[in-house]
């Protein structure tokens, strides 16, 4: 539906702002149609529907996966037995998720 406003409650949001990755735990992404309206801790506006992605990683605006997801956005955290072919991004930013 065009113009529908959707709120996504995310376990982890990995976004890009001011030239670097931003990681937001328990974040909210709001989209309307094809536009991202909001990324942050909460959202007080009205929405048409809410998606529960609290056990998932959300990457708003992701267009080019081979450059954005080829490396961990949180460089200080190490993946156990990292492989360039099997990156589990959830464990990269939130190791407690299995």
mmCIF file of N, CA and C in Angstrom, residues 7 9 12-13 16-17 20 25 30 33 35 38 42 53 57-59 68 70 74 76 79-81 84 90-92 97:
data_model
loop_
_atom_site.group_PDB
_atom_site.id
_atom_site.type_symbol
_atom_site.label_atom_id
_atom_site.label_comp_id
_atom_site.label_asym_id
_atom_site.label_seq_id
_atom_site.Cartn_x
_atom_site.Cartn_y
_atom_site.Cartn_z
ATOM 1 N N UNK A 7 6.167 0.918 11.408
ATOM 2 C CA UNK A 7 7.165 0.988 12.473
ATOM 3 C C UNK A 7 7.803 -0.392 12.605
ATOM 4 N N UNK A 9 10.222 -2.368 15.125
ATOM 5 C CA UNK A 9 10.924 -2.438 16.405
ATOM 6 C C UNK A 9 12.040 -3.459 16.246
ATOM 7 N N UNK A 12 18.545 -4.800 16.870
ATOM 8 C CA UNK A 12 19.745 -4.029 16.548
ATOM 9 C C UNK A 12 19.500 -3.315 15.221
ATOM 10 N N UNK A 13 19.825 -2.031 15.178
ATOM 11 C CA UNK A 13 19.790 -1.273 13.935
ATOM 12 C C UNK A 13 21.233 -0.929 13.585
ATOM 13 N N UNK A 16 24.128 4.035 8.792
ATOM 14 C CA UNK A 16 25.297 4.804 8.395
ATOM 15 C C UNK A 16 24.934 6.275 8.513
ATOM 16 N N UNK A 17 25.721 7.012 9.314
ATOM 17 C CA UNK A 17 25.436 8.433 9.532
ATOM 18 C C UNK A 17 26.754 9.176 9.730
ATOM 19 N N UNK A 20 30.092 7.229 9.081
ATOM 20 C CA UNK A 20 30.476 6.023 9.797
ATOM 21 C C UNK A 20 29.258 5.212 10.213
ATOM 22 N N UNK A 25 21.041 -0.450 19.682
ATOM 23 C CA UNK A 25 20.341 -1.602 20.246
ATOM 24 C C UNK A 25 18.926 -1.179 20.634
ATOM 25 N N UNK A 30 11.134 3.782 11.168
ATOM 26 C CA UNK A 30 9.805 4.056 10.637
ATOM 27 C C UNK A 30 9.943 4.401 9.159
ATOM 28 N N UNK A 33 5.867 4.428 2.742
ATOM 29 C CA UNK A 33 6.064 4.164 1.313
ATOM 30 C C UNK A 33 7.488 3.687 1.103
ATOM 31 N N UNK A 35 10.186 5.721 1.739
ATOM 32 C CA UNK A 35 11.062 6.641 2.456
ATOM 33 C C UNK A 35 11.256 6.235 3.915
ATOM 34 N N UNK A 38 12.282 7.811 10.074
ATOM 35 C CA UNK A 38 12.869 7.941 11.412
ATOM 36 C C UNK A 38 13.725 6.722 11.735
ATOM 37 N N UNK A 42 12.981 5.701 19.880
ATOM 38 C CA UNK A 42 11.529 5.571 19.964
ATOM 39 C C UNK A 42 10.874 6.425 18.907
ATOM 40 N N UNK A 53 10.624 -6.949 15.117
ATOM 41 C CA UNK A 53 11.922 -7.467 14.670
ATOM 42 C C UNK A 53 12.918 -7.374 15.820
ATOM 43 N N UNK A 57 18.289 -8.073 13.148
ATOM 44 C CA UNK A 57 19.121 -6.932 12.803
ATOM 45 C C UNK A 57 18.455 -6.219 11.636
ATOM 46 N N UNK A 58 18.289 -4.907 11.742
ATOM 47 C CA UNK A 58 17.655 -4.107 10.694
ATOM 48 C C UNK A 58 18.691 -3.137 10.150
ATOM 49 N N UNK A 59 18.777 -3.067 8.823
ATOM 50 C CA UNK A 59 19.740 -2.170 8.175
ATOM 51 C C UNK A 59 18.980 -1.236 7.233
ATOM 52 N N UNK A 68 28.619 -3.292 2.200
ATOM 53 C CA UNK A 68 28.164 -2.952 3.545
ATOM 54 C C UNK A 68 28.254 -4.120 4.517
ATOM 55 N N UNK A 70 30.175 -6.950 4.103
ATOM 56 C CA UNK A 70 31.354 -7.797 3.982
ATOM 57 C C UNK A 70 32.261 -7.705 5.195
ATOM 58 N N UNK A 74 31.003 -3.421 13.802
ATOM 59 C CA UNK A 74 31.546 -3.180 15.138
ATOM 60 C C UNK A 74 32.937 -3.789 15.199
ATOM 61 N N UNK A 76 35.537 -3.713 17.020
ATOM 62 C CA UNK A 76 36.137 -4.172 18.273
ATOM 63 C C UNK A 76 35.622 -5.541 18.691
ATOM 64 N N UNK A 79 34.300 -12.062 15.586
ATOM 65 C CA UNK A 79 33.475 -13.232 15.334
ATOM 66 C C UNK A 79 34.286 -14.492 15.621
ATOM 67 N N UNK A 80 33.665 -15.503 16.230
ATOM 68 C CA UNK A 80 34.379 -16.765 16.401
ATOM 69 C C UNK A 80 34.545 -17.436 15.039
ATOM 70 N N UNK A 81 35.765 -17.842 14.698
ATOM 71 C CA UNK A 81 36.059 -18.500 13.423
ATOM 72 C C UNK A 81 35.461 -17.745 12.235
ATOM 73 N N UNK A 84 34.778 -15.197 5.389
ATOM 74 C CA UNK A 84 34.184 -14.183 4.517
ATOM 75 C C UNK A 84 32.923 -14.676 3.830
ATOM 76 N N UNK A 90 24.263 -10.928 13.076
ATOM 77 C CA UNK A 90 23.631 -10.824 14.388
ATOM 78 C C UNK A 90 24.656 -11.012 15.487
ATOM 79 N N UNK A 91 25.543 -11.983 15.350
ATOM 80 C CA UNK A 91 26.539 -12.258 16.376
ATOM 81 C C UNK A 91 27.621 -11.190 16.379
ATOM 82 N N UNK A 92 27.785 -10.481 15.288
ATOM 83 C CA UNK A 92 28.789 -9.428 15.204
ATOM 84 C C UNK A 92 28.422 -8.274 16.120
ATOM 85 N N UNK A 97 22.589 -13.155 20.802
ATOM 86 C CA UNK A 97 21.570 -13.731 19.911
ATOM 87 C C UNK A 97 22.114 -15.000 19.280
#
